[in-house]
Short mmCIF file of C-alpha atoms and ligand atoms in Angstrom, two decimals:
data_model
loop_
_atom_site.label_atom_id
_atom_site.label_comp_id
_atom_site.label_asym_id
_atom_site.label_seq_id
_atom_site.Cartn_x
_atom_site.Cartn_y
_atom_site.Cartn_z
CA UNK V 10 114.79 116.12 179.95
CA UNK V 11 112.18 113.38 180.59
CA UNK V 12 112.21 110.50 178.07
CA UNK V 13 109.31 110.50 175.58
CA UNK V 14 106.44 108.27 176.68
CA UNK V 15 104.01 106.14 174.71
CA UNK V 16 100.74 104.70 175.84
CA UNK V 17 100.61 100.95 176.37
CA UNK V 18 97.52 98.96 175.51
CA UNK V 19 96.63 98.63 179.15
CA UNK V 20 96.58 102.42 179.42
CA UNK V 21 99.86 102.61 181.36
CA UNK V 22 102.69 104.71 179.95
CA UNK V 23 106.23 103.39 179.31
CA UNK V 24 109.38 105.22 178.17
CA UNK V 25 109.66 105.16 174.38
CA UNK V 26 112.77 103.23 173.28
CA UNK V 27 115.35 105.47 171.62
CA UNK V 28 115.28 105.55 167.84
CA UNK V 29 117.58 103.25 165.86
CA UNK V 30 118.87 104.57 162.54
CA UNK V 31 120.54 101.34 161.47
CA UNK V 32 121.96 98.06 162.71
CA UNK V 33 125.29 96.51 161.74
CA UNK V 34 125.55 92.80 162.46
CA UNK V 35 128.66 90.63 162.26
CA UNK V 36 131.39 89.35 164.54
CA UNK V 37 133.29 91.57 166.97
CA UNK V 38 135.75 91.33 169.83
CA UNK V 39 133.80 91.16 173.06
CA UNK V 40 135.92 90.77 176.20
CA UNK V 41 138.82 89.63 174.04
CA UNK V 42 136.86 87.00 172.02
CA UNK V 43 135.23 87.16 168.58
CA UNK V 44 131.47 86.77 168.99
CA UNK V 45 128.37 87.53 166.90
CA UNK V 46 127.05 91.02 167.70
CA UNK V 47 124.51 93.54 166.53
CA UNK V 48 125.48 97.18 166.78
CA UNK V 49 122.56 99.61 166.91
CA UNK V 50 123.36 103.11 165.67
CA UNK V 51 121.27 106.12 166.67
CA UNK V 52 120.19 108.97 164.36
CA UNK V 53 123.17 111.08 165.54
CA UNK V 54 125.61 108.44 164.26
CA UNK V 55 126.53 107.20 167.76
CA UNK V 56 126.60 103.62 168.96
CA UNK V 57 123.43 102.99 170.93
CA UNK V 58 123.93 99.40 171.98
CA UNK V 59 126.20 96.43 171.31
CA UNK V 60 124.74 92.95 171.61
CA UNK V 61 121.34 91.62 170.61
CA UNK V 62 119.04 94.42 169.52
CA UNK V 63 115.36 94.73 168.77
CA UNK V 64 114.33 95.13 165.12
CA UNK V 65 114.38 98.72 163.82
CA UNK V 66 116.06 100.68 161.06
CA UNK V 67 117.85 99.12 158.09
CA UNK V 68 119.99 96.16 159.02
CA UNK V 69 123.28 95.22 157.40
CA UNK V 70 124.71 91.79 158.13
CA UNK V 71 128.37 91.30 157.27
CA UNK V 72 128.29 87.62 158.20
CA UNK V 73 131.63 86.17 159.22
CA UNK V 74 133.49 89.46 158.68
CA UNK V 75 134.77 91.28 161.75
CA UNK V 76 133.52 94.68 162.91
CA UNK V 77 136.20 96.82 164.54
CA UNK V 78 136.28 100.43 165.67
CA UNK V 79 137.85 102.68 163.02
CA UNK V 80 141.33 103.87 163.96
CA UNK V 81 142.82 107.23 164.94
CA UNK V 82 146.19 108.07 163.38
CA UNK V 83 148.10 110.37 165.74
CA UNK V 84 150.75 111.29 163.21
CA UNK V 85 150.25 112.37 159.60
CA UNK V 86 151.82 115.04 157.39
CA UNK V 87 149.33 116.15 154.74
CA UNK V 88 151.67 118.83 153.34
CA UNK V 89 149.20 121.73 153.17
CA UNK V 90 149.94 124.55 152.84
CA UNK V 91 153.16 124.64 150.87
CA UNK V 92 152.99 121.32 149.05
CA UNK V 93 154.39 119.61 147.14
CA UNK V 94 150.96 118.61 145.84
CA UNK V 95 152.44 115.72 143.86
CA UNK V 96 153.21 114.17 147.27
CA UNK V 97 149.93 114.78 149.12
CA UNK V 98 147.03 117.14 149.81
CA UNK V 99 144.34 117.21 152.48
CA UNK V 100 141.76 115.60 150.11
CA UNK V 101 144.09 112.82 148.92
CA UNK V 102 145.57 112.07 152.34
CA UNK V 103 142.22 111.88 154.10
CA UNK V 104 140.73 109.59 151.42
CA UNK V 105 143.85 107.41 151.86
CA UNK V 106 143.17 107.41 155.60
CA UNK V 107 139.53 106.36 155.06
CA UNK V 108 140.60 103.52 152.75
CA UNK V 109 143.08 102.45 155.44
CA UNK V 110 140.41 102.23 158.16
CA UNK V 111 141.19 105.56 159.84
CA UNK V 112 138.41 107.99 160.79
CA UNK V 113 140.54 110.69 162.47
CA UNK V 114 144.01 111.95 161.60
CA UNK V 115 146.18 114.30 163.65
CA UNK V 116 147.97 116.59 161.21
CA UNK V 117 151.48 117.90 161.83
CA UNK V 118 152.44 121.59 161.77
CA UNK V 119 155.75 121.38 159.84
CA UNK V 120 154.14 122.72 156.68
CA UNK V 121 155.30 125.69 154.62
CA UNK V 122 154.78 128.04 156.40
CA UNK V 123 154.71 126.15 159.70
CA UNK V 124 151.67 126.53 161.98
CA UNK V 125 153.19 128.83 164.60
CA UNK V 126 150.34 131.28 165.22
CA UNK V 127 146.56 131.39 165.40
CA UNK V 128 146.12 132.95 161.96
CA UNK V 129 148.08 130.18 160.25
CA UNK V 130 146.10 127.62 162.21
CA UNK V 131 142.82 129.22 161.07
CA UNK V 132 144.10 129.14 157.51
CA UNK V 133 144.83 125.42 157.76
CA UNK V 134 141.42 124.77 159.35
CA UNK V 135 139.79 126.55 156.40
CA UNK V 136 141.60 124.14 154.07
CA UNK V 137 140.11 121.17 155.94
CA UNK V 138 136.49 122.31 155.77
CA UNK V 139 134.64 120.78 152.80
CA UNK V 140 137.77 118.95 151.59
CA UNK V 141 138.52 116.23 154.14
CA UNK V 142 137.14 112.69 153.97
CA UNK V 143 137.80 112.04 157.68
CA UNK V 144 138.09 114.25 160.75
CA UNK V 145 141.29 116.17 161.32
CA UNK V 146 142.92 117.38 164.53
CA UNK V 147 145.45 120.14 163.93
CA UNK V 148 148.69 120.28 165.87
CA UNK V 149 150.39 123.64 166.20
CA UNK V 150 154.08 124.38 166.65
CA UNK V 151 154.83 126.07 170.00
CA UNK V 152 158.01 127.82 168.91
CA UNK V 153 156.81 131.43 169.13
CA UNK V 154 156.24 132.15 172.85
CA UNK V 155 154.26 135.33 172.10
CA UNK V 156 151.74 133.39 169.99
CA UNK V 157 151.30 130.49 172.41
CA UNK V 158 148.31 131.52 174.54
CA UNK V 159 146.17 132.54 171.57
CA UNK V 160 147.21 129.46 169.64
CA UNK V 161 146.23 127.21 172.56
CA UNK V 162 142.64 128.47 172.40
CA UNK V 163 142.06 126.86 168.99
CA UNK V 164 144.77 124.21 168.40
CA UNK V 165 144.04 120.51 168.76
CA UNK V 166 147.46 119.89 170.30
CA UNK V 167 151.12 120.85 170.02
CA UNK V 168 153.99 119.14 168.24
CA UNK V 169 157.50 119.87 169.42
CA UNK V 170 160.47 118.86 167.24
CA UNK V 171 163.70 118.49 169.24
CA UNK V 172 165.84 117.80 166.15
CA UNK V 173 166.10 119.18 162.61
CA UNK V 174 163.88 117.37 160.09
CA UNK V 175 161.59 118.23 157.15
CA UNK V 176 160.67 121.93 157.51
CA UNK V 177 162.45 122.25 160.88
CA UNK V 178 165.85 123.90 160.71
CA UNK V 179 166.29 125.31 164.19
CA UNK V 180 164.74 123.20 166.96
CA UNK V 181 164.80 124.66 170.50
CA UNK V 182 168.16 124.47 172.30
CA UNK V 183 168.33 121.76 174.98
CA UNK V 184 168.27 124.37 177.77
CA UNK V 185 165.09 125.85 176.30
CA UNK V 186 163.17 122.58 176.45
CA UNK V 187 162.28 122.43 180.17
CA UNK V 188 160.92 126.02 180.34
CA UNK V 189 158.93 125.40 177.14
CA UNK V 190 157.40 122.22 178.58
CA UNK V 191 156.43 124.14 181.73
CA UNK V 192 154.76 126.81 179.57
CA UNK V 193 152.92 124.12 177.59
CA UNK V 194 151.68 122.48 180.80
CA UNK V 195 149.65 125.65 181.48
CA UNK V 196 147.37 124.57 178.63
CA UNK V 197 145.33 121.41 178.77
CA UNK V 198 146.33 120.14 175.32
CA UNK V 199 148.15 117.05 174.06
CA UNK V 200 151.85 117.69 173.35
CA UNK V 201 153.58 115.26 170.98
CA UNK V 202 157.37 115.34 170.84
CA UNK V 203 159.83 114.26 168.16
CA UNK V 204 162.47 112.92 170.55
CA UNK V 205 165.96 113.03 169.09
CA UNK V 206 168.71 115.09 170.76
CA UNK V 207 170.95 116.46 167.98
CA UNK V 208 173.91 116.79 170.40
CA UNK V 209 174.24 113.01 169.94
CA UNK V 210 174.53 113.23 166.12
CA UNK V 211 178.20 112.68 165.15
CA UNK V 212 179.21 115.95 163.43
CA UNK V 213 181.21 114.34 160.62
CA UNK V 214 178.68 111.61 159.69
CA UNK V 215 178.04 111.27 155.94
CA UNK V 216 175.26 108.78 155.27
CA UNK V 217 174.95 107.04 151.90
CA UNK V 218 172.33 104.48 152.92
CA UNK V 219 169.98 103.59 155.80
CA UNK V 220 172.82 101.85 157.70
CA UNK V 221 174.80 105.08 157.62
CA UNK V 222 171.68 107.09 158.51
CA UNK V 223 171.23 104.98 161.65
CA UNK V 224 174.79 105.94 162.68
CA UNK V 225 174.22 109.59 161.80
CA UNK V 226 171.12 109.80 164.04
CA UNK V 227 171.82 106.96 166.50
CA UNK V 228 169.56 105.46 169.21
CA UNK V 229 171.69 107.38 171.75
CA UNK V 230 170.00 110.56 170.45
CA UNK V 231 166.62 109.09 171.35
CA UNK V 232 167.71 108.16 174.89
CA UNK V 233 169.24 111.62 175.41
CA UNK V 234 166.00 113.26 174.29
CA UNK V 235 163.97 111.06 176.64
CA UNK V 236 166.27 112.16 179.47
CA UNK V 237 165.49 115.79 178.57
CA UNK V 238 161.76 115.01 178.66
CA UNK V 239 161.83 113.05 181.91
CA UNK V 240 161.63 116.28 183.90
CA UNK V 241 158.39 117.35 182.19
CA UNK V 242 155.65 118.41 184.59
CA UNK V 243 153.32 115.53 185.51
CA UNK V 244 150.24 117.43 184.37
CA UNK V 245 151.60 117.87 180.84
CA UNK V 246 149.76 115.56 178.41
CA UNK V 247 153.05 114.42 176.90
CA UNK V 248 153.27 111.85 174.11
CA UNK V 249 156.53 110.70 172.53
CA UNK V 250 156.31 110.16 168.76
CA UNK V 251 157.90 107.29 166.79
CA UNK V 252 159.90 105.49 169.50
CA UNK V 253 162.45 103.16 167.87
CA UNK V 254 164.03 101.00 170.59
CA UNK V 255 162.87 98.49 173.21
CA UNK V 256 164.95 100.40 175.80
CA UNK V 257 162.84 103.51 175.11
CA UNK V 258 159.66 101.43 175.48
CA UNK V 259 160.85 100.20 178.90
CA UNK V 260 161.78 103.66 180.06
CA UNK V 261 158.54 105.35 178.94
CA UNK V 262 156.49 102.57 180.51
CA UNK V 263 158.31 103.09 183.81
CA UNK V 264 157.65 106.82 183.55
CA UNK V 265 153.97 106.22 182.70
CA UNK V 266 154.09 108.26 179.48
CA UNK V 267 152.04 107.97 176.33
CA UNK V 268 154.03 107.08 173.21
CA UNK V 269 153.74 105.56 169.76
CA UNK V 270 155.69 103.30 167.44
CA UNK V 271 155.32 103.34 163.66
CA UNK V 272 154.80 100.44 161.22
CA UNK V 273 158.12 101.33 159.56
CA UNK V 274 160.14 100.87 162.75
CA UNK V 275 158.15 97.70 163.51
CA UNK V 276 158.43 96.12 160.06
CA UNK V 277 161.54 97.55 158.34
CA UNK V 278 165.20 97.63 159.34
CA UNK V 279 168.25 99.55 158.08
CA UNK V 280 168.89 96.59 155.71
CA UNK V 281 165.39 96.50 154.16
CA UNK V 282 166.53 98.59 151.21
CA UNK V 283 169.43 100.82 150.22
CA UNK V 284 167.83 103.80 148.61
CA UNK V 285 166.37 107.00 149.98
CA UNK V 286 162.83 105.58 150.10
CA UNK V 287 164.04 104.06 153.36
CA UNK V 288 165.35 107.35 154.74
CA UNK V 289 163.19 108.41 157.68
CA UNK V 290 163.62 110.40 160.90
CA UNK V 291 164.27 108.82 163.32
CA UNK V 292 166.13 106.25 161.16
CA UNK V 293 165.28 102.60 160.62
CA UNK V 294 167.30 100.55 163.12
CA UNK V 295 169.29 97.30 162.80
CA UNK V 296 167.29 94.09 162.54
CA UNK V 297 167.90 92.98 166.17
CA UNK V 298 166.54 96.31 167.42
CA UNK V 299 163.53 96.12 165.09
CA UNK V 300 162.82 92.64 166.36
CA UNK V 301 162.95 93.72 170.00
CA UNK V 302 160.55 96.60 169.25
CA UNK V 303 158.15 94.23 167.50
CA UNK V 304 158.25 91.85 170.49
CA UNK V 305 157.42 94.70 172.88
CA UNK V 306 154.58 95.74 170.59
CA UNK V 307 153.09 92.30 170.33
CA UNK V 308 153.29 91.86 174.10
CA UNK V 309 150.99 94.89 174.34
CA UNK V 310 153.67 97.11 175.92
CA UNK V 311 153.30 99.93 173.41
CA UNK V 312 150.26 102.14 173.98
CA UNK V 313 149.84 103.50 170.43
CA UNK V 314 150.74 102.78 166.83
CA UNK V 315 150.76 105.73 164.39
CA UNK V 316 151.77 105.93 160.76
CA UNK V 317 154.04 109.01 160.66
CA UNK V 318 152.65 109.31 157.13
CA UNK V 319 155.29 111.58 155.56
CA UNK V 320 154.97 111.35 151.78
CA UNK V 321 157.52 112.90 149.44
CA UNK V 322 157.37 112.88 145.65
CA UNK V 323 159.04 109.97 143.86
CA UNK V 324 161.43 112.47 142.23
CA UNK V 325 162.56 113.86 145.60
CA UNK V 326 163.24 110.35 146.85
CA UNK V 327 165.35 109.60 143.77
CA UNK V 328 167.91 112.25 144.79
CA UNK V 329 171.24 110.99 146.16
CA UNK V 330 170.72 109.64 149.68
CA UNK V 331 172.30 112.56 151.53
CA UNK V 332 170.18 115.13 149.70
CA UNK V 333 166.84 113.25 149.67
CA UNK V 334 164.15 114.20 152.22
CA UNK V 335 163.21 111.90 155.11
CA UNK V 336 159.84 110.22 155.40
CA UNK V 337 157.58 107.66 153.74
CA UNK V 338 153.83 107.35 153.16
CA UNK V 339 151.88 105.05 155.48
CA UNK V 340 148.36 106.22 156.38
CA UNK V 341 146.71 103.89 153.87
CA UNK V 342 148.91 100.87 154.59
CA UNK V 343 149.36 100.87 158.39
CA UNK V 344 146.29 98.82 159.33
CA UNK V 345 146.28 96.60 156.22
CA UNK V 346 149.89 95.53 156.99
CA UNK V 347 149.18 94.94 160.69
CA UNK V 348 145.87 93.16 160.04
CA UNK V 349 147.84 90.76 157.83
CA UNK V 350 150.16 90.10 160.80
CA UNK V 351 147.07 89.32 162.89
CA UNK V 352 145.85 86.90 160.25
CA UNK V 353 149.33 85.28 160.21
CA UNK V 354 149.05 84.67 163.97
CA UNK V 355 151.92 87.04 164.82
CA UNK V 356 149.87 89.73 166.57
CA UNK V 357 146.69 89.62 168.63
CA UNK V 358 143.73 91.55 167.27
CA UNK V 359 143.04 92.86 170.75
CA UNK V 360 146.54 94.36 171.07
CA UNK V 361 146.21 95.97 167.64
CA UNK V 362 142.78 97.48 168.32
CA UNK V 363 143.92 98.99 171.61
CA UNK V 364 147.02 100.50 170.03
CA UNK V 365 145.45 101.76 166.79
CA UNK V 366 141.90 102.65 167.83
CA UNK V 367 141.26 102.96 171.55
CA UNK V 368 144.30 104.63 173.13
CA UNK V 369 145.04 107.18 170.37
CA UNK V 370 141.42 108.40 170.46
CA UNK V 371 141.54 108.59 174.23
CA UNK V 372 144.79 110.56 174.22
CA UNK V 373 143.17 113.09 171.89
CA UNK V 374 140.00 113.21 173.99
CA UNK V 375 137.72 111.78 171.30
CA UNK V 376 134.59 109.65 171.90
CA UNK V 377 135.57 106.91 169.47
CA UNK V 378 137.84 103.88 169.21
CA UNK V 379 135.67 101.37 171.06
CA UNK V 380 132.51 99.45 170.33
CA UNK V 381 130.75 101.10 173.23
CA UNK V 382 127.44 102.92 173.66
CA UNK V 383 127.87 106.69 173.28
CA UNK V 384 130.93 106.36 171.07
CA UNK V 385 130.73 107.65 167.51
CA UNK V 386 129.83 104.88 165.05
CA UNK V 387 133.22 105.10 163.33
CA UNK V 388 133.71 101.47 162.38
CA UNK V 389 135.41 99.18 159.92
CA UNK V 390 134.56 95.78 158.57
CA UNK V 391 137.42 93.38 157.94
CA UNK V 392 137.28 90.14 156.01
CA UNK V 393 140.36 88.26 157.18
CA UNK V 394 140.21 85.94 154.16
CA UNK V 395 140.79 88.86 151.77
CA UNK V 396 144.59 88.91 151.65
CA UNK V 397 146.32 90.68 148.79
CA UNK V 398 149.78 91.97 147.95
CA UNK V 399 150.16 95.74 148.34
CA UNK V 400 150.89 97.67 145.21
CA UNK V 401 151.55 101.40 144.85
CA UNK V 402 149.48 101.42 141.67
CA UNK V 403 146.38 100.57 143.69
CA UNK V 404 147.00 103.03 146.52
CA UNK V 405 145.32 106.41 146.57
CA UNK V 406 148.44 108.42 147.48
CA UNK V 407 149.60 110.69 144.63
CA UNK V 408 153.28 110.12 145.47
CA UNK V 409 152.91 106.76 143.72
CA UNK V 410 155.33 104.65 145.78
CA UNK V 411 155.37 102.52 148.89
CA UNK V 412 158.20 100.81 150.76
CA UNK V 413 155.89 97.80 151.13
CA UNK V 414 155.44 96.85 147.47
CA UNK V 415 154.27 93.22 147.34
CA UNK V 416 153.79 92.89 151.13
CA UNK V 417 150.75 90.95 152.26
CA UNK V 418 147.89 93.21 153.36
CA UNK V 419 144.25 93.02 154.42
CA UNK V 420 142.42 96.19 153.49
CA UNK V 421 139.16 97.03 155.30
CA UNK V 422 136.17 96.09 153.17
CA UNK V 423 133.95 98.78 154.68
CA UNK V 424 134.59 101.88 156.75
CA UNK V 425 131.82 103.79 158.50
CA UNK V 426 131.94 107.36 159.76
CA UNK V 427 129.19 108.56 162.11
CA UNK V 428 126.98 105.64 161.13
CA UNK V 429 127.37 106.07 157.33
CA UNK V 430 129.55 103.97 155.04
CA UNK V 431 132.43 105.96 153.51
CA UNK V 432 134.22 102.89 152.10
CA UNK V 433 132.35 100.02 150.48
CA UNK V 434 133.93 97.00 148.78
CA UNK V 435 137.28 98.67 149.39
CA UNK V 436 136.27 101.78 147.39
CA UNK V 437 135.83 105.28 148.79
CA UNK V 438 132.15 106.26 148.53
CA UNK V 439 132.01 109.13 151.03
CA UNK V 440 131.84 112.87 150.75
CA UNK V 441 134.18 115.43 152.29
CA UNK V 442 132.35 115.57 155.63
CA UNK V 443 135.49 115.65 157.79
CA UNK V 444 135.63 118.40 160.39
CA UNK V 445 138.33 119.94 162.55
CA UNK V 446 138.12 118.41 166.03
CA UNK V 447 139.76 119.30 169.35
CA UNK V 448 140.13 117.26 172.51
CA UNK V 449 136.75 117.31 174.22
CA UNK V 450 138.47 118.04 177.54
CA UNK V 451 140.20 121.19 176.22
CA UNK V 452 138.82 124.65 176.86
CA UNK V 453 138.34 126.97 173.85
CA UNK V 454 136.88 126.26 170.44
CA UNK V 455 137.93 124.65 167.15
CA UNK V 456 140.41 126.54 164.99
CA UNK V 457 138.96 129.02 162.55
O1 DOR G 512 160.95 111.13 158.35
C1 DOR G 512 160.36 112.13 158.74
N1 DOR G 512 159.62 112.86 157.87
N2 DOR G 512 160.48 112.51 160.00
C2 DOR G 512 160.02 113.71 160.42
O2 DOR G 512 160.24 114.05 161.56
C3 DOR G 512 159.32 114.62 159.50
C4 DOR G 512 158.76 113.89 158.36
C5 DOR G 512 158.34 114.80 157.23
O3 DOR G 512 157.61 115.77 157.48
O4 DOR G 512 158.75 114.56 156.08
ZN1 ZN G 513 156.30 112.94 161.53
#
């Protein structure tokens, strides 16, 4: 289509400049350095230009605060359907995400019932519409081979659990994994894998605390699972979830795979606390291992960081350690904790933005995660002077607890979705405009 023209005074015609809906001015990372910028946003909520812009539309100047792309969280459990609703729901979890600087969450299929066929996927998509504060990509579980082809037409991706965990009693047998991966490679969808090989779990292990849990599900189970995955077809869009050791980072880098680490494995060890709040799958590792993972992360060797937000009610976590469920909340605290590490000089902002915003969005085929023309204007504004201790009382999550009570955090002051503020002064001000998204490279249509 030809651009609209307007008549110049001299009678010549010139292309009409595209419309600007608003301008956000502040500081931003440009080629690795913080510089003053003006971001022009078009009427469709996309970034039109970054740099100096001509006047037009309302202008908001955030001064010395830093404008970053909003993040994509590749790994959340919002617990619908099946509950428990005192742990999380789609509305509460997506508002928590927004408050934590996240504009897209990828939701896991280990709900009750699990998302194993197209009808269940459509049912979950219906729960998102009109109730989600941010966009949601829905993973499906590929365990029913008869349902797979239909499921692939509407799912946002697949999640494969190789070990038992919340809602997963019978993972595929090791000999079933390679044929399943070949089947999945027929579909052009992201496939995230929970990589623990239960053959490496000592059969008689009885864990009473996180140290025991680390022995019951040892790092050897992670390496064995990575060995199982190393034969995956090259065209499979494989991504390994919650990697816990520096050896796994080295291996996956050599193999050129996508993978994530979580804030809990970066910041907590098996000695951080004794109770079941610290029980997660895969387990927290010893301090030396945590330290090595953190070093790899800060060197920029880890492509993605994801929360593995897995809330359970406070009552469930008060059960004796061996009977309590695994998982902890994290969608609202991931960026605030890591932004505080940036402020402390322990992590570069550039490394964090690539791992939390750019690469996760790219892996899911989404036009966001960078301050670049054409990307959705999903943004956050961070005031690095605004440090505060985290407190469960002030978090949105209904479960009411965090493993990071009192930890230093920097919460985003503003979050924008498609050019509109959804968080202002640290408060949620949006409406449930979140939609179900799929990778833009995938054939088919959105679920439901
Ligand atoms: O700790 C975990 N919790 N690991 C998982 O794999 C599942 C998750 C959950 O859904 O609770
Ligand atoms: Zn998970």
